[in-house]
PDB file of C-alpha atoms and ligand atoms in Angstrom:
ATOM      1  CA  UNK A   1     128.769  42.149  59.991  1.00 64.00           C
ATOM      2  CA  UNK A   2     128.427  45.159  62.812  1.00 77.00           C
ATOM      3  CA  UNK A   3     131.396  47.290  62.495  1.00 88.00           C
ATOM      4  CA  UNK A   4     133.001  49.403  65.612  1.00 95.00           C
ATOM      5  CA  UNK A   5     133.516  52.654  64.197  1.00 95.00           C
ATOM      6  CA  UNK A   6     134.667  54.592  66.581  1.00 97.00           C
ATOM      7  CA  UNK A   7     134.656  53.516  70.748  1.00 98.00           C
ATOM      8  CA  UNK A   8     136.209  56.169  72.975  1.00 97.00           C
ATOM      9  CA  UNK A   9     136.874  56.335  76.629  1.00 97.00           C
ATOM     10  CA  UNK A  10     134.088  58.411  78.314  1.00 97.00           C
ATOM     11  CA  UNK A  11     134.587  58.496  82.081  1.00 97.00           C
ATOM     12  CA  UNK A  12     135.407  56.653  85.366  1.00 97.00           C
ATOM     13  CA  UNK A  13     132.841  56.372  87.889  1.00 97.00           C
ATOM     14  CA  UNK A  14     132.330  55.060  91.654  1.00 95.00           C
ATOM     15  CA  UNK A  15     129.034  54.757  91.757  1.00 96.00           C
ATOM     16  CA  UNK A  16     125.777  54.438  89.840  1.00 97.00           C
ATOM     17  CA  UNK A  17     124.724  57.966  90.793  1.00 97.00           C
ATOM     18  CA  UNK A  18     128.463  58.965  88.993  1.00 97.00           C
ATOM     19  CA  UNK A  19     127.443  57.529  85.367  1.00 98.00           C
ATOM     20  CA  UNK A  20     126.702  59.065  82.321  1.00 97.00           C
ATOM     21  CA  UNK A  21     123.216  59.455  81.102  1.00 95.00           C
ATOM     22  CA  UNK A  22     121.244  56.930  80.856  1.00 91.00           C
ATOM     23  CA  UNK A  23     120.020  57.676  77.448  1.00 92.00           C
ATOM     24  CA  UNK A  24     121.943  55.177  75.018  1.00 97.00           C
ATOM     25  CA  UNK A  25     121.888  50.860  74.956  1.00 97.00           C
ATOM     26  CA  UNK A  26     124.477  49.828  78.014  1.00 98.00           C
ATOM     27  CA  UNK A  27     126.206  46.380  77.736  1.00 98.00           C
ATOM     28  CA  UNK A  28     128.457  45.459  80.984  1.00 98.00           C
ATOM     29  CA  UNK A  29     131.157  43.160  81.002  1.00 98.00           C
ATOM     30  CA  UNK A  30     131.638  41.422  84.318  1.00 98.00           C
ATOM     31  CA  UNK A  31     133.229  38.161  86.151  1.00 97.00           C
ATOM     32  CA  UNK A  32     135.676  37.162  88.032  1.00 96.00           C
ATOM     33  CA  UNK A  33     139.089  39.125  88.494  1.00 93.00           C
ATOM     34  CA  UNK A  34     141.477  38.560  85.866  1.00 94.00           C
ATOM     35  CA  UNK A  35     139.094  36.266  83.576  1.00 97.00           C
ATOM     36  CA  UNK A  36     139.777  38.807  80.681  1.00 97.00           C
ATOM     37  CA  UNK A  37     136.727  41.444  80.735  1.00 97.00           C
ATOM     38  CA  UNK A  38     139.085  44.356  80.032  1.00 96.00           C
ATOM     39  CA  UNK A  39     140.507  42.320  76.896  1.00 97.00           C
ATOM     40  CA  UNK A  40     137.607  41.515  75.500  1.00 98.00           C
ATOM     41  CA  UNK A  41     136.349  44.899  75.463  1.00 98.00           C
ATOM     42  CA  UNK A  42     139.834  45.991  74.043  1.00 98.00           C
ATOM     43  CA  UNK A  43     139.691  43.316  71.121  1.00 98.00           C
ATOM     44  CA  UNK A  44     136.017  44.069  70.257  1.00 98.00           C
ATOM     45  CA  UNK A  45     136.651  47.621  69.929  1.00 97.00           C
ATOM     46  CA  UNK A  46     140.429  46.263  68.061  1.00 96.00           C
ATOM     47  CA  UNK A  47     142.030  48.762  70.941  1.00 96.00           C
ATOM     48  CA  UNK A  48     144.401  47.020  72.765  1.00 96.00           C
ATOM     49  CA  UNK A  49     145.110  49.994  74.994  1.00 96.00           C
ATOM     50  CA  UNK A  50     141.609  51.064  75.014  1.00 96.00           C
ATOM     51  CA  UNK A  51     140.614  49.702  78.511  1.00 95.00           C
ATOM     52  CA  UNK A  52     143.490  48.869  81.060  1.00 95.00           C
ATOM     53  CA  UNK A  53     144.732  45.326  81.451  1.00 95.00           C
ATOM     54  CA  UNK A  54     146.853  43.614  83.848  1.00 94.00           C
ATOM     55  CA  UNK A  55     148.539  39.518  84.290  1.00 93.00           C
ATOM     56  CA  UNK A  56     148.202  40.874  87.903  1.00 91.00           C
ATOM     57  CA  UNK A  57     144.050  40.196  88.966  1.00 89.00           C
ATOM     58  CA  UNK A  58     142.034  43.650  90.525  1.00 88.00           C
ATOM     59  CA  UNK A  59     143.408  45.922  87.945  1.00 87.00           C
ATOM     60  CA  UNK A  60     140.181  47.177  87.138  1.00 89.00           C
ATOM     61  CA  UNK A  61     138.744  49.489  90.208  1.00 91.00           C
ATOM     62  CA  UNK A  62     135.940  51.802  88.611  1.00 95.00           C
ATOM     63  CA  UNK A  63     132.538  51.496  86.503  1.00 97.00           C
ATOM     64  CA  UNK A  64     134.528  52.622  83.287  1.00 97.00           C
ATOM     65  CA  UNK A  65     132.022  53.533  79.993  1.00 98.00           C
ATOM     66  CA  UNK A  66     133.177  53.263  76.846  1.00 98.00           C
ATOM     67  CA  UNK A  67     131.041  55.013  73.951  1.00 98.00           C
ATOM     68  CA  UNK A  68     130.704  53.133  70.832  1.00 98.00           C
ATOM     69  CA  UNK A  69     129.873  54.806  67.597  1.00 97.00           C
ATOM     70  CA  UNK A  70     128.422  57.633  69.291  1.00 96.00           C
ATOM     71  CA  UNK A  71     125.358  55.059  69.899  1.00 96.00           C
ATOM     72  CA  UNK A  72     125.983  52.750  72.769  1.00 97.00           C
ATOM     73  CA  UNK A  73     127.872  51.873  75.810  1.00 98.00           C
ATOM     74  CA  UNK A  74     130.469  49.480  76.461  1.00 98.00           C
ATOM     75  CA  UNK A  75     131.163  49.082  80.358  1.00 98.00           C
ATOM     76  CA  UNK A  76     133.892  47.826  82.018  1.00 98.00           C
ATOM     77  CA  UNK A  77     133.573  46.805  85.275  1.00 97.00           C
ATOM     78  CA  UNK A  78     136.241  45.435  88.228  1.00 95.00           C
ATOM     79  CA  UNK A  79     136.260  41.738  88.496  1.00 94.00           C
ATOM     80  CA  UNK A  80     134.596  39.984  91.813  1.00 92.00           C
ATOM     81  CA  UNK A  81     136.527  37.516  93.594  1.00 88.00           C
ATOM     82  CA  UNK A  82     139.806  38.396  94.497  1.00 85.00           C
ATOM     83  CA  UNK A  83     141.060  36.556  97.234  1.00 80.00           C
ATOM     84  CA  UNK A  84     143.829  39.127  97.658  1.00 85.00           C
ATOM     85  CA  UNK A  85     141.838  42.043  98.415  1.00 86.00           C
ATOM     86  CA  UNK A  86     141.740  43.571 101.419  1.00 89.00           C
ATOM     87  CA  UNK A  87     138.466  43.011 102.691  1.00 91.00           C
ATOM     88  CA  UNK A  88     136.770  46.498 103.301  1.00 92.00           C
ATOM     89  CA  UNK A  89     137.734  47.648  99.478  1.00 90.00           C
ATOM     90  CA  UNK A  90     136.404  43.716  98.367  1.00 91.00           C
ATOM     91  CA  UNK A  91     133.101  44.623  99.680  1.00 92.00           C
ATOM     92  CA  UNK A  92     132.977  48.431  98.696  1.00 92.00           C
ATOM     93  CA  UNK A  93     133.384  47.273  95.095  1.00 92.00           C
ATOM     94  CA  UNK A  94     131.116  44.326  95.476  1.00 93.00           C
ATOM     95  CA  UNK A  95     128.469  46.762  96.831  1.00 95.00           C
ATOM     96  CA  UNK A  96     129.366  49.149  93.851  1.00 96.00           C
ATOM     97  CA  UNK A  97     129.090  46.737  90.976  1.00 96.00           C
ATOM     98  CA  UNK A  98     125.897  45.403  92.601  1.00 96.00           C
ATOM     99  CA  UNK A  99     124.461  48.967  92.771  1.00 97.00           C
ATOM    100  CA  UNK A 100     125.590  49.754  89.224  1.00 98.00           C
ATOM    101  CA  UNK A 101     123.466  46.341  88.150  1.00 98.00           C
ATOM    102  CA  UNK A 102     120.340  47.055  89.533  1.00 97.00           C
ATOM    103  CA  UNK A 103     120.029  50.778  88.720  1.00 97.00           C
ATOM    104  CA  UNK A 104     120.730  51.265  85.396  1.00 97.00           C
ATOM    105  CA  UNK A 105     117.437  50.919  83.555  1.00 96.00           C
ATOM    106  CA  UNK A 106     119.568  51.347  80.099  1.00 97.00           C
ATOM    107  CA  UNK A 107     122.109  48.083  81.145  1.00 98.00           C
ATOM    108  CA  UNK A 108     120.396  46.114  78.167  1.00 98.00           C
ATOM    109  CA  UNK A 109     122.533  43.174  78.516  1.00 98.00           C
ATOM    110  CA  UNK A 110     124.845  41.670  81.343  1.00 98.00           C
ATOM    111  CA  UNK A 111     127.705  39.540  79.717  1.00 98.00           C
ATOM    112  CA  UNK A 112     129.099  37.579  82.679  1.00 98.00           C
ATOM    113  CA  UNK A 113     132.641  36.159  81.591  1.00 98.00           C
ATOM    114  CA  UNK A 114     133.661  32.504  82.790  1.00 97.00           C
ATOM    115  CA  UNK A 115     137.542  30.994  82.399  1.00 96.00           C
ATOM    116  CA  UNK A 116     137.142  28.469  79.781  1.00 96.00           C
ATOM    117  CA  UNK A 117     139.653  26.441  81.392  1.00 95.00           C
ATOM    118  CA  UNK A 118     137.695  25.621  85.021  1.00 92.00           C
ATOM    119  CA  UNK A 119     135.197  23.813  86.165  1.00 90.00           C
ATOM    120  CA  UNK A 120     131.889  25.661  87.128  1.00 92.00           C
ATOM    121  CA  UNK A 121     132.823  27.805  90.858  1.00 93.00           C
ATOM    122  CA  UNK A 122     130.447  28.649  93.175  1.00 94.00           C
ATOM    123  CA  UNK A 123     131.101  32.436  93.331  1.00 94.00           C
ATOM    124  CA  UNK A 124     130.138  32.247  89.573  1.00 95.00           C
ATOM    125  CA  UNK A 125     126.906  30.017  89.679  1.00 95.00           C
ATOM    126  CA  UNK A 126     125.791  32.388  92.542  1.00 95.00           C
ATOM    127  CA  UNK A 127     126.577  35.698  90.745  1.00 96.00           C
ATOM    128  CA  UNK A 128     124.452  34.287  87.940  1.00 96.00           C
ATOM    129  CA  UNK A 129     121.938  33.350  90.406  1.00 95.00           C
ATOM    130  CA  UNK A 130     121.321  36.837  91.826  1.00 95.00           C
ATOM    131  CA  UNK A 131     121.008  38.635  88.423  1.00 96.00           C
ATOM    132  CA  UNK A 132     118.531  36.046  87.775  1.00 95.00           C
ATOM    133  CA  UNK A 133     116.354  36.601  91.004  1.00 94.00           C
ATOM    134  CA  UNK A 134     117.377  40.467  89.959  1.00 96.00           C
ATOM    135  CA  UNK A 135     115.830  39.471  86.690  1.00 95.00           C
ATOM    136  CA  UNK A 136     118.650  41.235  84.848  1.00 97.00           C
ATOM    137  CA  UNK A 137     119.295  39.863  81.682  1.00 97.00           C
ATOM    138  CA  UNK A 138     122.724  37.991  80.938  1.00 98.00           C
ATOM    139  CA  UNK A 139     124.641  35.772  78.626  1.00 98.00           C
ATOM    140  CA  UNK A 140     127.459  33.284  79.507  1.00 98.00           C
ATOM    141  CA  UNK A 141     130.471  34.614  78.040  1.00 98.00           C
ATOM    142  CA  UNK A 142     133.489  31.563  78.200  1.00 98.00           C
ATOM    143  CA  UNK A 143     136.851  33.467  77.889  1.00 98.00           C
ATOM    144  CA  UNK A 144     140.469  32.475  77.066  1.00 98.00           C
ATOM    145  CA  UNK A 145     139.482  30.037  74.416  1.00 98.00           C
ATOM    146  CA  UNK A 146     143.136  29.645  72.864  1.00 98.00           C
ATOM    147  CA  UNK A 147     144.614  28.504  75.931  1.00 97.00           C
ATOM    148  CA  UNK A 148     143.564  24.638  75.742  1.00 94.00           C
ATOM    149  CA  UNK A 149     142.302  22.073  73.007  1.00 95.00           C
ATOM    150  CA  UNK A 150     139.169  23.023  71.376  1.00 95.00           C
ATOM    151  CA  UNK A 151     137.771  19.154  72.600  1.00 95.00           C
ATOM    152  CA  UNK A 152     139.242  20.128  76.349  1.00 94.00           C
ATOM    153  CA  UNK A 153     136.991  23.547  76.141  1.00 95.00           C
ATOM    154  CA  UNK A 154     133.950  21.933  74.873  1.00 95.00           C
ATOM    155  CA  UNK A 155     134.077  19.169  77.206  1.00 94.00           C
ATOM    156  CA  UNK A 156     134.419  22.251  80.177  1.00 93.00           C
ATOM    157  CA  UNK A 157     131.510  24.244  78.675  1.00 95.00           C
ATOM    158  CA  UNK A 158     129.201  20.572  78.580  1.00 96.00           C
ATOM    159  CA  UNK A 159     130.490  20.330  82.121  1.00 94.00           C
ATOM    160  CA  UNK A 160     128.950  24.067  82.780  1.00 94.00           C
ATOM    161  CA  UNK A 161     125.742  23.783  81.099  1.00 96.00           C
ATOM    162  CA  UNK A 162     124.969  20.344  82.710  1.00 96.00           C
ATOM    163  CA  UNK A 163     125.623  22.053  86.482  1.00 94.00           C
ATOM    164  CA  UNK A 164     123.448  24.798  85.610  1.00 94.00           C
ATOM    165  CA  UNK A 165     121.173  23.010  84.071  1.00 95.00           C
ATOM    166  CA  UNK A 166     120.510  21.285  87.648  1.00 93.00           C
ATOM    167  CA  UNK A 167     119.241  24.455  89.118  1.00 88.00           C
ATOM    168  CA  UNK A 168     117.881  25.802  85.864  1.00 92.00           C
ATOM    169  CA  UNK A 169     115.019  25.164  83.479  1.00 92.00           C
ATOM    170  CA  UNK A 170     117.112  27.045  80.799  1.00 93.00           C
ATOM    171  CA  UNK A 171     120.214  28.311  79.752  1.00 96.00           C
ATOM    172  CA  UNK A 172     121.142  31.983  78.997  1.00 96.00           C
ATOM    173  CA  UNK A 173     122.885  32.233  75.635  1.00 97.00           C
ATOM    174  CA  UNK A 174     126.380  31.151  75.925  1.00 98.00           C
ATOM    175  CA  UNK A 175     129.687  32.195  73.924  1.00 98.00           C
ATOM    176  CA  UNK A 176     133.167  31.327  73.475  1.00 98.00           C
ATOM    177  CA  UNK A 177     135.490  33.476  73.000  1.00 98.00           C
ATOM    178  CA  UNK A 178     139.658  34.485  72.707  1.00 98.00           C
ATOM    179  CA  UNK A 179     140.794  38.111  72.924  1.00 98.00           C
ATOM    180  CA  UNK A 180     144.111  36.525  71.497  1.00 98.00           C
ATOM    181  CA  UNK A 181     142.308  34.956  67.945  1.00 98.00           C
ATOM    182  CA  UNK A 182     139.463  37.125  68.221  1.00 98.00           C
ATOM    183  CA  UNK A 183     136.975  34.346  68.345  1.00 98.00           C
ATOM    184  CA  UNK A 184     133.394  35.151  69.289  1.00 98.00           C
ATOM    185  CA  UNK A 185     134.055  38.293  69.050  1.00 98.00           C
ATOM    186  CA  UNK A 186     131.637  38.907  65.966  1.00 97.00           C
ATOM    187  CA  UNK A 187     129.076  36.482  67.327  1.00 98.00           C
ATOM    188  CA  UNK A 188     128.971  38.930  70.673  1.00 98.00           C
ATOM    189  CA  UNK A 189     128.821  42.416  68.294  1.00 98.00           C
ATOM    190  CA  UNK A 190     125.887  40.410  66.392  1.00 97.00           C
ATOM    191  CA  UNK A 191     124.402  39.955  69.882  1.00 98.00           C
ATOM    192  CA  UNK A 192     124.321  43.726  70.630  1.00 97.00           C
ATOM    193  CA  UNK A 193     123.772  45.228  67.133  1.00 96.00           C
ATOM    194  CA  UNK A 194     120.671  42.763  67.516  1.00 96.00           C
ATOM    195  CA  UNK A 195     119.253  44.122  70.932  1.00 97.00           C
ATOM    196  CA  UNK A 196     120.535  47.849  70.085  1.00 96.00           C
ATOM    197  CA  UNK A 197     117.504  47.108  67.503  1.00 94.00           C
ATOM    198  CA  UNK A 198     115.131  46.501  70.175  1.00 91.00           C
ATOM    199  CA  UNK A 199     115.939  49.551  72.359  1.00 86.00           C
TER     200      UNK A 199
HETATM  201  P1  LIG B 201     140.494  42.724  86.349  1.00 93.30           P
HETATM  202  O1  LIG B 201     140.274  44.076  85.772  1.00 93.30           O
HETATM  203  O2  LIG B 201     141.702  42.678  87.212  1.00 93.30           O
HETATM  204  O3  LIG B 201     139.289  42.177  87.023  1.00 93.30           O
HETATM  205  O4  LIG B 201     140.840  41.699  85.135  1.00 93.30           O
HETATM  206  P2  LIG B 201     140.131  41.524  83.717  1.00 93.30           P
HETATM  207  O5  LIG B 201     139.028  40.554  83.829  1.00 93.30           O
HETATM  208  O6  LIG B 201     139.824  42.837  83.115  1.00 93.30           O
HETATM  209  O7  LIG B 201     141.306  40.794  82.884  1.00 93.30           O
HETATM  210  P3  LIG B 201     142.314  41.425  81.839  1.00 93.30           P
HETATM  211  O8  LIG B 201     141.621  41.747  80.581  1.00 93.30           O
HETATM  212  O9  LIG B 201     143.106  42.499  82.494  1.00 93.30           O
HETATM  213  O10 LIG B 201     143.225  40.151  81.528  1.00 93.30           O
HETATM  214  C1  LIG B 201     143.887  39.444  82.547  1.00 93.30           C
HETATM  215  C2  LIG B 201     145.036  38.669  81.952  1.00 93.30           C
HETATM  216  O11 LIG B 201     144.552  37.635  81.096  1.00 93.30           O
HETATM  217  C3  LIG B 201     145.972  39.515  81.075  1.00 93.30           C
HETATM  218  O12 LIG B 201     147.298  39.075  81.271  1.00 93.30           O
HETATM  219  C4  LIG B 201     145.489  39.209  79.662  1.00 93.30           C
HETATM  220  O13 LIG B 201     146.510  39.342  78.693  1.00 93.30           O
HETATM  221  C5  LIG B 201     145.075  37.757  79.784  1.00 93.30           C
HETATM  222  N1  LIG B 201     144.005  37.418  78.834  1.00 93.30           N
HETATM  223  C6  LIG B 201     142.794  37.986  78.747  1.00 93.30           C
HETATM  224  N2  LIG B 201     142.051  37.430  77.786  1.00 93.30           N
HETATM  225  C7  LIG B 201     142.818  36.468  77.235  1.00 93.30           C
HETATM  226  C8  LIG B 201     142.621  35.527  76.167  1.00 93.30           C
HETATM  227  O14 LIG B 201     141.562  35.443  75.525  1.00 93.30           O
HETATM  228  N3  LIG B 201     143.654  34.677  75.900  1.00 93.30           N
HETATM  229  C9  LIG B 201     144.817  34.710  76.595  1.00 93.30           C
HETATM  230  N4  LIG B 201     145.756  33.821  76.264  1.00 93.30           N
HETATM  231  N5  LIG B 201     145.043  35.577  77.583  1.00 93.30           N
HETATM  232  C10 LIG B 201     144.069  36.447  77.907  1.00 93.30           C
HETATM  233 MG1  LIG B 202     139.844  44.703  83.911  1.00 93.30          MG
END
């Protein structure tokens, strides 16, 4: 069972030039506003007030690290996908988190967090597609798991393997989780105690 010690709040940034050192395993959470990346983070580390959630989407703005037993990074990023946002400051951020992706040589794993509850959308499938062609390594992370039937969610996350697997040969590891049970929530610290042993 991997155990978070300690996971503290290490700095804000704008940019990918802004971050800390690149010297320790980084793990990003990212998807679409309000899906529940902040949450997840805050339930993994069991800190609810760790990172800053909102029931209002765009709450998170910055490339936020969180350091986790003094070893690794936990990154919280601002959601994609907010129809709400003014334009100019939609496509700064977009250009941000894209930056952030593709220049952080110690971003060991990309977990890209879905709605249980929807159908597959576009703007996800495509965001997937690009860190593919990036060749940046992700998982699937399915979020909110509490919020319908167990049968309902599995018949969604069938649903979003078959679609992908119409423009894919394989699938990227896939979880389900609920920052209100705490579901998954093990199965993703196994995931990055297991590539932290890689690094
Ligand atoms: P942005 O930073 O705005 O992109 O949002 P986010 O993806 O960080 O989402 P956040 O964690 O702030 O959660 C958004 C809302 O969803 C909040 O009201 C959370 O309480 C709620 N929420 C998040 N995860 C879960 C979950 O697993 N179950 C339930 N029931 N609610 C959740
Ligand atoms: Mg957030």
């Amino acid at each position: 069972m991997t155990v978070i010690n300690s996971a503290e709040f290490l700095k804000s940034s704008t940019s990918f030039e802004q971050c800390p050192t690149e010297n320790l395993p980084e793990y990003a959470f990212i998807g679409r506003s309000n899906v529940g990346k902040s949450s997840l983070i805050n339930k993994l580390c069991s800190q609810p007030k760790l990172a800053k959630t909102s029931s209002t989407p765009g709450k998170t703005q910055l490339i936020n690290h969180f350091l986790i037993n003094q070893q690794w990074f936990l990154v919280d990023l601002p959601g994609y996908g907010f129809a709400k946002m003014p334009v100019k400051l939609k496509k700064k951020m977009e250009i941000m988190i894209n930056e952030y992706l593709v220049n952080r040589p110690n971003l060991l794993n990309i977990y890209v967090l879905v709605d249980s509850r929807h159908e597959p959308l576009e703007i996800d499938l495509d965001f997937m597609a690009r860190l593919a062609l990036n060749q940046l390594p992700f998982s699937i992370v399915f979020t909110k798991a509490d919020k319908n039937k167990k049968t309902r969610t599995m018949e969604n996350i069938d649903k979003y393997k078959e679609v992908l697997l119409q423009s894919w040969e394989e699938l990227p590891p896939i979880f389900l989780t609920s920052s209100e049970t705490g579901l998954g929530t093990s199965d993703i610290l196994e995931d990055i105690a297991r590539i932290n042993l890689l690094y």
